[in-house]
CSV table of C-alpha atoms and ligand atoms in Angstrom, one decimal:
chain,number,residue,atom,x,y,z
A,1385,MET,CA,8.5,-19.8,-41.6
A,1386,THR,CA,7.0,-23.0,-40.2
A,1387,ASP,CA,3.5,-23.0,-38.9
A,1388,LYS,CA,4.8,-23.2,-35.4
A,1389,GLU,CA,6.9,-20.1,-35.9
A,1390,LEU,CA,3.9,-18.3,-37.6
A,1391,PHE,CA,1.6,-19.3,-34.8
A,1392,GLU,CA,4.1,-17.9,-32.2
A,1393,GLU,CA,4.4,-14.7,-34.3
A,1394,LEU,CA,0.6,-14.2,-34.4
A,1395,SER,CA,-0.5,-15.4,-31.0
A,1396,TYR,CA,-0.1,-13.9,-27.6
A,1397,LYS,CA,1.5,-15.7,-24.7
A,1398,ARG,CA,2.6,-14.3,-21.3
A,1399,LYS,CA,6.2,-14.6,-20.3
A,1400,ASN,CA,8.0,-15.6,-17.1
A,1401,VAL,CA,10.3,-12.8,-16.1
A,1402,TYR,CA,13.1,-15.1,-14.8
A,1403,GLU,CA,13.3,-16.6,-18.3
A,1404,GLU,CA,13.7,-13.2,-19.9
A,1405,ILE,CA,16.1,-11.2,-17.7
A,1406,THR,CA,19.9,-11.1,-17.8
A,1407,ASP,CA,22.2,-11.9,-14.8
A,1408,GLU,CA,22.9,-8.2,-14.4
A,1409,GLN,CA,19.2,-7.5,-14.2
A,1410,LYS,CA,18.8,-10.3,-11.6
A,1411,ALA,CA,21.4,-8.7,-9.5
A,1412,GLU,CA,19.6,-5.4,-9.8
A,1413,MET,CA,16.4,-7.1,-8.9
A,1414,LEU,CA,17.8,-8.7,-5.7
A,1415,ALA,CA,19.3,-5.4,-4.5
A,1416,LEU,CA,16.0,-3.6,-5.1
A,1417,CYS,CA,14.1,-6.3,-3.2
A,1418,ASP,CA,16.5,-6.1,-0.2
A,1419,GLU,CA,15.8,-2.4,0.0
A,1420,TYR,CA,12.0,-3.2,-0.5
A,1421,ARG,CA,12.0,-5.5,2.5
A,1422,GLU,CA,13.7,-2.8,4.6
A,1423,PHE,CA,11.0,-0.3,3.4
A,1424,LEU,CA,8.3,-2.8,4.5
A,1425,ASP,CA,9.8,-3.2,8.0
A,1426,ALA,CA,10.1,0.6,8.4
A,1427,GLY,CA,6.7,1.4,7.0
A,1428,LYS,CA,3.9,-0.6,8.6
A,1429,THR,CA,1.5,2.3,8.8
A,1430,GLU,CA,0.7,5.1,6.3
A,1431,ARG,CA,2.4,7.6,8.7
A,1432,GLU,CA,5.6,5.5,8.8
A,1433,CYS,CA,5.6,5.2,5.0
A,1434,VAL,CA,5.4,8.9,4.6
A,1435,SER,CA,8.3,9.4,7.1
A,1436,LYS,CA,10.3,6.9,5.2
A,1437,ALA,CA,9.4,8.5,1.9
A,1438,ILE,CA,10.5,11.9,3.2
A,1439,GLU,CA,13.8,10.4,4.4
A,1440,MET,CA,14.4,8.8,1.0
A,1441,ALA,CA,13.4,11.9,-0.9
A,1442,LYS,CA,15.6,14.2,1.1
A,1443,ALA,CA,18.6,11.9,0.5
A,1444,ASN,CA,17.9,12.2,-3.2
A,1445,GLY,CA,17.8,16.0,-3.3
A,1446,PHE,CA,14.1,16.7,-2.9
A,1447,VAL,CA,13.0,19.7,-0.9
A,1448,PRO,CA,9.6,20.8,0.5
A,1449,LEU,CA,7.6,22.7,-2.1
A,1450,ALA,CA,6.9,25.5,0.4
A,1451,GLU,CA,10.7,26.2,0.6
A,1452,LYS,CA,10.8,26.9,-3.1
A,1453,GLY,CA,9.9,30.3,-4.7
A,1454,ALA,CA,9.9,29.8,-8.4
A,1455,LEU,CA,10.2,26.3,-9.9
A,1456,LYS,CA,12.3,25.3,-12.9
A,1457,ALA,CA,13.1,22.2,-14.9
A,1458,GLY,CA,15.0,19.6,-12.9
A,1459,ASP,CA,13.7,20.8,-9.5
A,1460,LYS,CA,12.7,18.1,-7.1
A,1461,VAL,CA,10.0,18.8,-4.5
A,1462,TYR,CA,7.6,17.1,-2.2
A,1463,VAL,CA,4.4,18.1,-0.3
A,1464,ILE,CA,3.1,16.2,2.8
A,1465,ASN,CA,-0.5,16.1,3.7
A,1466,ARG,CA,-1.3,15.5,7.4
A,1467,ASN,CA,1.7,13.1,7.6
A,1468,LYS,CA,-0.3,10.4,5.8
A,1469,ASN,CA,-0.2,11.3,2.2
A,1470,ILE,CA,2.6,12.7,0.1
A,1471,LEU,CA,3.2,14.0,-3.5
A,1472,LEU,CA,6.7,14.1,-5.0
A,1473,ALA,CA,7.4,15.9,-8.2
A,1474,ILE,CA,10.4,16.4,-10.6
A,1475,ILE,CA,9.8,19.4,-12.8
A,1476,GLY,CA,10.1,18.6,-16.5
A,1477,SER,CA,11.8,20.5,-19.2
A,1478,GLU,CA,8.6,20.7,-21.4
A,1479,ASP,CA,6.0,23.3,-20.7
A,1480,ILE,CA,3.8,21.9,-17.9
A,1481,ASP,CA,0.8,22.7,-20.2
A,1482,GLU,CA,1.8,19.4,-21.9
A,1483,GLY,CA,0.7,17.6,-18.7
A,1484,ILE,CA,2.1,15.6,-15.9
A,1485,ASN,CA,3.1,11.9,-15.8
A,1486,LEU,CA,1.6,10.8,-12.5
A,1487,VAL,CA,1.9,7.4,-10.7
A,1488,GLY,CA,-0.4,6.9,-7.8
A,1489,ALA,CA,-0.3,4.1,-5.2
A,1490,HIS,CA,-1.7,3.7,-1.7
A,1491,ILE,CA,0.1,3.3,1.6
A,1492,ASP,CA,-2.7,2.3,3.9
A,1493,SER,CA,-3.2,-1.5,4.5
A,1494,PRO,CA,-5.8,-3.6,6.1
A,1495,ARG,CA,-5.2,-3.8,9.9
A,1496,LEU,CA,-6.9,-3.5,13.3
A,1497,ASP,CA,-7.4,0.0,14.7
A,1498,LEU,CA,-7.8,0.5,18.5
A,1499,LYS,CA,-11.3,1.7,19.4
A,1500,GLN,CA,-11.4,5.2,21.1
A,1501,ASN,CA,-11.9,3.7,24.5
A,1502,PRO,CA,-10.1,0.4,24.2
A,1503,LEU,CA,-8.8,-0.8,27.5
A,1504,TYR,CA,-10.7,-3.3,29.8
A,1505,GLU,CA,-10.1,-6.1,32.2
A,1506,SER,CA,-11.7,-9.5,32.0
A,1507,THR,CA,-10.9,-12.9,33.5
A,1508,GLY,CA,-7.8,-11.6,35.1
A,1509,MET,CA,-6.4,-10.2,31.9
A,1510,ALA,CA,-6.2,-6.7,30.3
A,1511,LEU,CA,-7.3,-6.3,26.7
A,1512,LEU,CA,-7.7,-3.7,24.0
A,1513,LYS,CA,-10.8,-3.5,21.9
A,1514,THR,CA,-10.3,-3.0,18.1
A,1515,HIS,CA,-12.3,-2.1,15.0
A,1516,TYR,CA,-10.8,-3.5,11.9
A,1517,TYR,CA,-9.8,-1.3,8.9
A,1518,GLY,CA,-10.3,-2.5,5.4
A,1519,GLY,CA,-11.3,-5.9,4.1
A,1520,ILE,CA,-9.8,-8.6,6.3
A,1521,LYS,CA,-10.6,-12.3,6.9
A,1522,LYS,CA,-10.9,-12.0,10.7
A,1523,TYR,CA,-9.7,-15.5,11.5
A,1524,GLN,CA,-6.3,-14.7,9.9
A,1525,TRP,CA,-5.6,-12.1,12.7
A,1526,THR,CA,-5.9,-14.4,15.7
A,1527,ALA,CA,-3.1,-16.3,17.3
A,1528,ILE,CA,-0.3,-14.4,15.5
A,1529,PRO,CA,2.2,-11.9,17.1
A,1530,LEU,CA,1.0,-8.3,16.7
A,1531,ALA,CA,2.7,-4.9,17.2
A,1532,ILE,CA,1.2,-1.6,18.3
A,1533,HIS,CA,2.0,1.5,16.1
A,1534,GLY,CA,0.5,4.9,16.5
A,1535,VAL,CA,0.3,8.4,17.8
A,1536,ILE,CA,-1.2,9.5,21.1
A,1537,PHE,CA,-1.2,12.9,22.8
A,1538,THR,CA,-0.7,13.2,26.5
A,1539,LYS,CA,-2.7,15.6,28.8
A,1540,ASP,CA,0.0,18.2,28.3
A,1541,GLY,CA,-0.1,18.0,24.6
A,1542,GLU,CA,3.0,16.0,24.1
A,1543,ARG,CA,2.9,13.9,21.0
A,1544,VAL,CA,4.0,10.3,21.7
A,1545,THR,CA,4.8,7.9,18.9
A,1546,LEU,CA,4.2,4.3,19.8
A,1547,ASN,CA,6.0,1.4,18.2
A,1548,ILE,CA,6.0,-1.7,20.4
A,1549,GLY,CA,6.6,-5.2,19.1
A,1550,GLU,CA,9.1,-4.6,16.3
A,1551,ASN,CA,12.4,-4.9,18.2
A,1552,GLU,CA,13.5,-8.4,19.2
A,1553,SER,CA,13.6,-7.3,22.8
A,1554,ASP,CA,10.0,-5.8,22.7
A,1555,PRO,CA,7.0,-7.8,23.9
A,1556,VAL,CA,4.4,-8.5,21.2
A,1557,PHE,CA,0.6,-8.7,21.5
A,1558,CYS,CA,-2.0,-11.3,20.4
A,1559,ILE,CA,-5.7,-12.1,19.9
A,1560,THR,CA,-6.3,-15.5,21.4
A,1561,ASP,CA,-8.4,-18.1,19.5
A,1562,LEU,CA,-10.5,-21.0,20.8
A,1563,LEU,CA,-8.7,-24.3,21.2
A,1564,PRO,CA,-10.0,-27.0,18.7
A,1565,HIS,CA,-11.1,-29.2,21.6
A,1566,LEU,CA,-13.8,-26.7,22.5
A,1567,ALA,CA,-14.5,-25.2,19.1
A,1568,LYS,CA,-17.3,-27.6,18.1
A,1569,ASP,CA,-19.8,-24.8,17.7
A,1570,GLN,CA,-17.3,-22.3,16.2
A,1571,MET,CA,-16.1,-24.8,13.6
A,1572,THR,CA,-19.6,-25.3,12.1
A,1573,LYS,CA,-20.1,-21.6,11.6
A,1574,LYS,CA,-19.6,-19.9,8.3
A,1575,MET,CA,-16.1,-18.5,7.9
A,1576,THR,CA,-17.4,-14.9,7.9
A,1577,GLU,CA,-18.9,-15.6,11.4
A,1578,GLY,CA,-16.3,-17.9,12.9
A,1579,ILE,CA,-14.5,-14.9,14.5
A,1580,GLU,CA,-16.6,-11.9,15.4
A,1581,GLY,CA,-15.4,-8.3,15.1
A,1582,GLU,CA,-16.1,-7.7,18.8
A,1583,ASN,CA,-13.9,-10.7,19.7
A,1584,LEU,CA,-10.8,-9.1,18.0
A,1585,ASN,CA,-9.4,-8.0,21.4
A,1586,ILE,CA,-5.7,-7.7,22.0
A,1587,LEU,CA,-4.1,-9.3,25.0
A,1588,ILE,CA,-2.0,-6.5,26.7
A,1589,GLY,CA,-1.4,-7.6,30.3
A,1590,GLY,CA,-1.9,-10.1,33.1
A,1591,ILE,CA,-0.2,-9.0,36.3
A,1592,PRO,CA,-2.6,-7.6,38.9
A,1593,LEU,CA,-1.4,-4.7,41.0
A,1594,LYS,CA,-1.6,-5.4,44.7
A,1595,SER,CA,-4.3,-3.0,46.0
A,1596,ASP,CA,-7.1,-3.2,48.4
A,1597,ASP,CA,-9.1,-0.2,47.0
A,1598,VAL,CA,-9.1,-1.0,43.2
A,1599,SER,CA,-11.1,-3.8,41.8
A,1600,GLU,CA,-9.7,-3.8,38.2
A,1601,LYS,CA,-6.2,-4.7,39.3
A,1602,VAL,CA,-4.7,-5.8,36.0
A,1603,LYS,CA,-6.2,-2.8,34.1
A,1604,PHE,CA,-4.7,-0.6,36.9
A,1605,ALA,CA,-1.3,-2.2,36.4
A,1606,VAL,CA,-1.4,-1.7,32.6
A,1607,LEU,CA,-2.4,2.0,33.1
A,1608,LYS,CA,0.5,2.5,35.5
A,1609,LEU,CA,2.9,1.0,33.0
A,1610,LEU,CA,1.5,3.1,30.2
A,1611,ASN,CA,1.8,6.2,32.4
A,1612,GLU,CA,5.4,5.4,33.5
A,1613,ARG,CA,6.7,4.5,30.0
A,1614,TYR,CA,4.8,6.9,27.8
A,1615,GLY,CA,3.2,9.5,30.1
A,1616,ILE,CA,-0.3,8.6,28.9
A,1617,ARG,CA,-3.6,8.1,30.7
A,1618,GLU,CA,-6.7,6.1,29.6
A,1619,ARG,CA,-8.4,9.3,28.6
A,1620,ASP,CA,-5.6,10.0,26.0
A,1621,PHE,CA,-6.7,7.0,24.0
A,1622,LEU,CA,-9.9,8.9,23.0
A,1623,SER,CA,-8.0,11.1,20.6
A,1624,ALA,CA,-5.2,8.6,19.6
A,1625,GLU,CA,-4.7,6.9,16.3
A,1626,ILE,CA,-3.3,3.4,17.1
A,1627,GLU,CA,-2.9,0.6,14.6
A,1628,ILE,CA,-2.4,-3.0,15.3
A,1629,VAL,CA,-0.3,-4.8,12.7
A,1630,PRO,CA,1.5,-8.1,12.4
A,1631,ALA,CA,4.8,-8.0,14.4
A,1632,PHE,CA,6.8,-10.2,12.0
A,1633,LYS,CA,9.3,-8.8,9.5
A,1634,ALA,CA,9.4,-9.1,5.7
A,1635,ARG,CA,11.2,-12.4,4.7
A,1636,ASN,CA,12.4,-14.1,1.6
A,1637,VAL,CA,10.1,-17.0,0.8
A,1638,GLY,CA,10.9,-20.3,-1.0
A,1639,LEU,CA,14.1,-22.4,-1.1
A,1640,ASP,CA,15.1,-20.3,-4.2
A,1641,GLU,CA,14.1,-17.1,-2.4
A,1642,SER,CA,11.9,-16.2,-5.3
A,1643,PHE,CA,9.2,-14.5,-3.3
A,1644,ILE,CA,8.8,-11.9,-0.6
A,1645,GLY,CA,6.4,-12.5,2.3
A,1646,ALA,CA,5.4,-9.6,4.4
A,1647,TYR,CA,2.5,-7.6,5.9
A,1648,GLY,CA,1.2,-4.6,3.9
A,1649,GLN,CA,2.4,-5.4,0.4
A,1650,ASP,CA,-1.0,-4.2,-0.8
A,1651,ASP,CA,-0.1,-1.5,-1.8
A,1652,ARG,CA,3.4,-0.7,-0.4
A,1653,VAL,CA,4.9,-2.9,-3.2
A,1654,CYS,CA,3.6,-0.3,-5.7
A,1655,ALA,CA,4.3,2.6,-3.4
A,1656,PHE,CA,7.9,1.6,-2.9
A,1657,THR,CA,8.6,0.9,-6.6
A,1658,THR,CA,6.8,4.2,-7.6
A,1659,LEU,CA,8.9,6.1,-5.0
A,1660,LYS,CA,12.2,4.4,-6.2
A,1661,ALA,CA,11.4,5.2,-9.9
A,1662,ALA,CA,10.6,8.9,-9.0
A,1663,LEU,CA,13.8,9.2,-6.9
A,1664,ASP,CA,15.8,7.8,-9.8
A,1665,THR,CA,14.2,10.1,-12.4
A,1666,GLU,CA,16.6,12.9,-13.5
A,1667,ALA,CA,15.6,15.8,-15.8
A,1668,PRO,CA,12.4,14.3,-17.3
A,1669,LYS,CA,10.7,15.9,-20.3
A,1670,LYS,CA,7.3,16.0,-18.7
A,1671,THR,CA,6.9,16.8,-15.0
A,1672,ALA,CA,6.9,13.5,-13.1
A,1673,ALA,CA,4.8,13.0,-10.0
A,1674,ALA,CA,4.4,10.2,-7.5
A,1675,LEU,CA,1.4,10.3,-5.3
A,1676,LEU,CA,1.1,8.1,-2.2
A,1677,VAL,CA,-2.4,8.2,-0.8
A,1678,ASP,CA,-4.1,6.9,2.4
A,1679,LYS,CA,-7.6,5.5,2.9
A,1680,GLU,CA,-7.8,3.4,-0.3
A,1681,GLU,CA,-8.8,0.4,1.7
A,1682,ILE,CA,-11.9,2.1,3.1
A,1683,GLY,CA,-13.1,3.8,-0.1
A,1684,SER,CA,-10.5,6.6,-0.7
A,1685,MET,CA,-12.6,9.0,1.4
A,1686,GLY,CA,-11.2,11.6,3.8
A,1687,ASN,CA,-8.7,14.4,3.5
A,1688,THR,CA,-5.8,12.1,3.0
A,1689,GLY,CA,-7.5,9.7,0.5
A,1690,MET,CA,-7.6,10.0,-3.3
A,1691,LEU,CA,-11.0,11.8,-3.1
A,1692,SER,CA,-9.3,14.7,-1.2
A,1693,ALA,CA,-8.5,17.8,-3.1
A,1694,PHE,CA,-4.9,17.6,-2.0
A,1695,MET,CA,-3.5,16.5,-5.3
A,1696,GLU,CA,-5.4,19.2,-7.3
A,1697,MET,CA,-4.3,21.9,-4.8
A,1698,THR,CA,-0.7,20.8,-5.0
A,1699,VAL,CA,-0.7,20.6,-8.8
A,1700,ALA,CA,-2.1,24.2,-8.9
A,1701,GLU,CA,0.6,25.3,-6.6
A,1702,ILE,CA,3.3,23.7,-8.7
A,1703,ILE,CA,1.8,25.4,-11.9
A,1704,GLU,CA,1.8,28.8,-10.0
A,1705,LYS,CA,5.4,28.3,-9.0
A,1706,ILE,CA,6.5,27.5,-12.6
A,1707,LYS,CA,4.3,30.1,-14.4
A,1708,GLY,CA,3.9,32.9,-11.8
A,1709,GLU,CA,0.1,32.2,-11.7
A,1710,CYS,CA,-2.4,29.4,-12.2
A,1711,THR,CA,-5.7,30.4,-13.8
A,1712,VAL,CA,-8.6,28.0,-14.0
A,1713,THR,CA,-7.9,27.6,-17.7
A,1714,GLU,CA,-4.3,26.9,-17.1
A,1715,TYR,CA,-5.0,24.3,-14.5
A,1716,ASN,CA,-7.7,22.6,-16.6
A,1717,ARG,CA,-5.2,22.4,-19.5
A,1718,VAL,CA,-2.5,20.8,-17.4
A,1719,ILE,CA,-4.9,18.2,-15.9
A,1720,ARG,CA,-6.5,17.4,-19.2
A,1721,ASN,CA,-3.1,16.6,-20.7
A,1722,SER,CA,-1.9,14.7,-17.6
A,1723,VAL,CA,-2.0,10.9,-17.5
A,1724,CYS,CA,-1.8,8.4,-14.6
A,1725,MET,CA,-0.6,5.0,-13.9
A,1726,SER,CA,-2.8,3.9,-11.0
A,1727,SER,CA,-0.6,1.3,-9.4
A,1728,ASP,CA,-2.2,-1.2,-7.0
A,1729,VAL,CA,-1.8,-4.9,-6.5
A,1730,GLY,CA,-3.8,-7.5,-8.4
A,1731,ALA,CA,-4.7,-11.0,-7.6
A,1732,ALA,CA,-2.2,-13.7,-8.6
A,1733,VAL,CA,-3.6,-17.0,-9.6
A,1734,ASP,CA,-3.4,-19.2,-6.5
A,1735,PRO,CA,-2.5,-22.8,-7.1
A,1736,ASN,CA,-4.8,-23.8,-4.2
A,1737,TYR,CA,-7.7,-21.8,-5.6
A,1738,GLU,CA,-7.3,-21.9,-9.3
A,1739,SER,CA,-11.1,-22.1,-9.9
A,1740,VAL,CA,-11.8,-18.4,-9.0
A,1741,SER,CA,-9.6,-17.1,-11.9
A,1742,GLU,CA,-10.1,-17.1,-15.6
A,1743,LYS,CA,-6.6,-18.0,-16.6
A,1744,LYS,CA,-6.4,-16.4,-20.0
A,1745,ASN,CA,-6.8,-13.0,-18.4
A,1746,ALA,CA,-5.7,-13.5,-14.8
A,1747,ALA,CA,-2.2,-12.5,-13.6
A,1748,PHE,CA,0.4,-15.1,-12.6
A,1749,ALA,CA,3.1,-14.4,-9.9
A,1750,GLY,CA,6.5,-14.1,-11.7
A,1751,CYS,CA,5.0,-13.1,-15.1
A,1752,GLY,CA,5.6,-9.4,-14.6
A,1753,MET,CA,3.8,-6.1,-14.1
A,1754,ILE,CA,0.0,-6.2,-14.6
A,1755,LEU,CA,-1.5,-3.7,-17.0
A,1756,MET,CA,-5.3,-3.6,-16.7
A,1757,LYS,CA,-7.8,-2.0,-18.9
A,1758,TYR,CA,-10.4,-2.1,-16.2
A,1759,THR,CA,-10.9,-3.3,-12.6
A,1760,GLY,CA,-14.3,-3.2,-10.8
A,1761,ALA,CA,-16.9,-5.9,-10.0
A,1762,ARG,CA,-20.3,-7.0,-11.3
A,1763,GLY,CA,-20.1,-5.6,-14.8
A,1764,LYS,CA,-17.0,-3.3,-14.3
A,1765,SER,CA,-18.7,-1.2,-11.6
A,1766,ASP,CA,-16.2,1.2,-10.0
A,1767,SER,CA,-13.8,1.0,-12.9
A,1768,SER,CA,-12.3,3.8,-15.0
A,1769,ASP,CA,-11.9,1.5,-18.0
A,1770,ALA,CA,-8.9,2.9,-19.9
A,1771,SER,CA,-9.2,3.7,-23.6
A,1772,ALA,CA,-7.6,1.7,-26.4
A,1773,GLU,CA,-5.5,4.8,-27.4
A,1774,PHE,CA,-4.0,5.2,-23.9
A,1775,LEU,CA,-3.5,1.5,-23.3
A,1776,TYR,CA,-1.7,1.2,-26.6
A,1777,GLU,CA,0.6,4.1,-25.7
A,1778,ILE,CA,1.5,2.7,-22.3
A,1779,GLU,CA,2.0,-0.8,-23.6
A,1780,LYS,CA,4.3,0.5,-26.3
A,1781,ILE,CA,6.4,2.3,-23.7
A,1782,MET,CA,6.7,-0.9,-21.7
A,1783,ASP,CA,7.6,-3.0,-24.7
A,1784,ASP,CA,10.2,-0.5,-25.9
A,1785,ASN,CA,11.9,-0.4,-22.5
A,1786,GLY,CA,12.1,-4.1,-21.8
A,1787,VAL,CA,9.3,-4.2,-19.2
A,1788,ILE,CA,7.7,-7.6,-19.0
A,1789,TRP,CA,4.0,-7.3,-18.4
A,1790,GLN,CA,0.7,-9.3,-18.4
A,1791,THR,CA,-3.0,-8.7,-18.1
A,1792,GLY,CA,-4.6,-9.2,-14.7
A,1793,GLU,CA,-8.4,-9.4,-14.4
A,1794,LEU,CA,-9.4,-9.8,-10.7
A,1795,GLY,CA,-11.1,-13.1,-10.7
A,1796,LYS,CA,-13.8,-14.6,-12.9
A,1797,VAL,CA,-16.5,-12.3,-14.1
A,1798,ASP,CA,-19.1,-13.2,-11.5
A,1799,GLN,CA,-16.7,-14.1,-8.8
A,1800,GLY,CA,-16.2,-10.7,-7.2
A,1801,GLY,CA,-13.7,-8.0,-7.9
A,1802,GLY,CA,-12.6,-4.7,-6.5
A,1803,GLY,CA,-11.9,-1.1,-7.3
A,1804,THR,CA,-8.8,1.1,-7.1
A,1805,ILE,CA,-8.0,4.8,-7.0
A,1806,ALA,CA,-8.0,4.8,-10.8
A,1807,GLN,CA,-11.7,5.8,-11.1
A,1808,TYR,CA,-11.2,8.9,-8.9
A,1809,VAL,CA,-8.2,10.1,-10.9
A,1810,ALA,CA,-10.0,9.5,-14.1
A,1811,ASN,CA,-12.9,11.6,-12.9
A,1812,LEU,CA,-10.6,14.6,-12.8
A,1813,ASN,CA,-10.4,14.2,-16.6
A,1814,MET,CA,-7.1,12.4,-17.0
A,1815,ASP,CA,-6.3,9.2,-18.9
A,1816,VAL,CA,-5.6,6.5,-16.3
A,1817,ILE,CA,-4.5,2.9,-16.5
A,1818,ASP,CA,-4.7,0.4,-13.7
A,1819,CYS,CA,-1.5,-1.5,-13.2
A,1820,GLY,CA,0.4,-3.2,-10.4
A,1821,VAL,CA,2.0,-6.2,-8.9
A,1822,PRO,CA,0.3,-9.7,-8.6
A,1823,VAL,CA,-0.1,-10.8,-5.0
A,1824,LEU,CA,-0.9,-14.1,-3.3
A,1825,SER,CA,-2.9,-14.0,0.0
A,1826,MET,CA,-3.9,-10.4,-0.6
A,1827,HIS,CA,-5.1,-8.6,2.6
A,1828,ALA,CA,-3.7,-11.5,4.8
A,1829,PRO,CA,-1.2,-10.6,7.6
A,1830,PHE,CA,1.5,-12.2,5.4
A,1831,GLU,CA,1.1,-11.4,1.7
A,1832,ILE,CA,3.3,-12.9,-1.1
A,1833,THR,CA,4.8,-11.2,-4.1
A,1834,ALA,CA,7.4,-12.5,-6.7
A,1835,LYS,CA,10.7,-10.5,-6.6
A,1836,SER,CA,10.6,-10.5,-10.4
A,1837,ASP,CA,7.3,-8.7,-10.4
A,1838,VAL,CA,8.5,-6.1,-7.9
A,1839,TYR,CA,11.5,-5.5,-10.2
A,1840,MET,CA,9.2,-5.1,-13.3
A,1841,ALA,CA,6.9,-2.7,-11.5
A,1842,TYR,CA,9.9,-0.5,-10.7
A,1843,LYS,CA,11.1,-0.7,-14.3
A,1844,SER,CA,7.6,0.1,-15.6
A,1845,TYR,CA,7.3,3.3,-13.6
A,1846,ALA,CA,10.9,4.3,-14.5
A,1847,ALA,CA,10.1,3.7,-18.2
A,1848,PHE,CA,6.9,5.8,-17.9
A,1849,TYR,CA,8.7,8.8,-16.2
A,1850,GLY,CA,11.7,8.6,-18.5
A,1851,ASN,CA,10.0,8.0,-21.8
A,1852,ARG,CA,6.6,9.5,-22.1
B,1482,MN,MN1,-4.7,-2.0,-2.9
B,1483,MN,MN1,-6.5,-3.8,-0.8
C-alpha cells in the first residue's frame, strides 16, 4: 500500500453523490424529484401538505387508525391532528415493546399570515395587513408575486378554502417596494430595518366602486368581489387562517438541472422524502412511523407542534390496538426503546458567503444527507446532542445501505445556529439524531436543494425503516 492509499484509507473525506451513484439510481433520483416538485406545488401550507399526505397514504393502502379495531403486523394507518399534523404508521412484525422507528419532519414554512382584521384602503388602493410567521428576511418578500391560501368561515358557517394565485389564469398579489430613485434614506438603514413588519401589506385591489354614499370605494369594491366570489364579509377574516406564500412554482435550477428551486423546501424536502419512504415500507420488523408536524418555525408550540401530546397519545392508541391495553409501564417501555431521525434542513455552504461556515464540518449541496450529532446555537443550546452509541448505529445503517451522507454543523461556532424538533423528541426519552437535506437560501421565498441530496434523504429514511 502506498502512503497515498494508506492516507485515503485512514482519513475522512466527504463524497459528491453524483460521482458515486449509478445511472439507474440517477433515473430513480430524477423520477423522485419530479414527484417532489409536484408535492411542493400542491403543498404550500401545512394544511395542504396534510391533504396531500392523506391522498398519497390512501393510494398506498393506509387507513385512518380510528377505522381499525385491533392492529396486526403489516397494517398501515394514519391519524390526522386538526388538519395540520399527521402521523403515519406501519405496524412491525416484532413486539412493539422493542420500540418504534420514527422519522419526524415539519410541514410549516416561513410566510406572511394575514392579520385578523387585514383589509384597508389607502391612496386609492386596497391592501391586506400581514404578520410574518417564522424567521424571514423581510426585504425578500417585497416585489415578488404572492398567492393567498387559507381557510375562512362565512356567517352561515360554511368553510371556504382559498387558493388564489396558483393557476396561470389567477391574479397574483404583491408587496410593493420603494423605487431606488427615492430610497436614499431606506438604503442607508440596516437590513433588518430596511423593510418594516408593518409595511408588509399586500396589494389586493385598485378599482373604486361608483358610489356617492361610501368613502372607501376601493375597499367597498374588494368586499363586494369577496362576497360575490366566496360569500365572505370583512368580519369573517377575524376567525380566518390565511397564509400569503410565493406564487411561483417549483423549478429545476441550473443548465444541468442539478438543483430544485422552490418555496417551502424547509422542511417539505424532509417531509416529502420521509413520507415517500414510509409509503414504500412493506412489512418492517419494527413499527415504522412518520410524523409531520406544524409550528416548528415558531418554536414547536401549540397543539399541532412537536410539543403537543398528539404523538404520545397516538402511540398509546396504537399500543392499545395491538395489545388490547396500554398501561403506563407498557407505554414507557415502547417510548424508551423507540428512536427518531429528526429530519430538518441544514445550511449548505454558500459560495457567496463561505466565511460563515467552518468547512470541515459544514454541509455541501450535492454531498448527500446530513447526519448531525447536535444543532443549537451559542454552545449547543437547544440541541439534543445524540450519543456516540446511537450515531454509530445510524451511520452504520447508512453505510451498509449505500446512503451517501456528510456532517452539517449550522455555521461557525459563534456565527449563530438554530434548533429543530429533535430536542423535544429527545425529552420524551428517545434516542434522536438530527439529519436532513442541505439548503441554499434557507427561509427565502425561493430555496435551493440539490436533487442528489433529496434522493439520499429518501434512501436514508427507507434504509432506517427497512433495516433497523
Ligand atoms: Mn426546518
Ligand atoms: Mn426553518
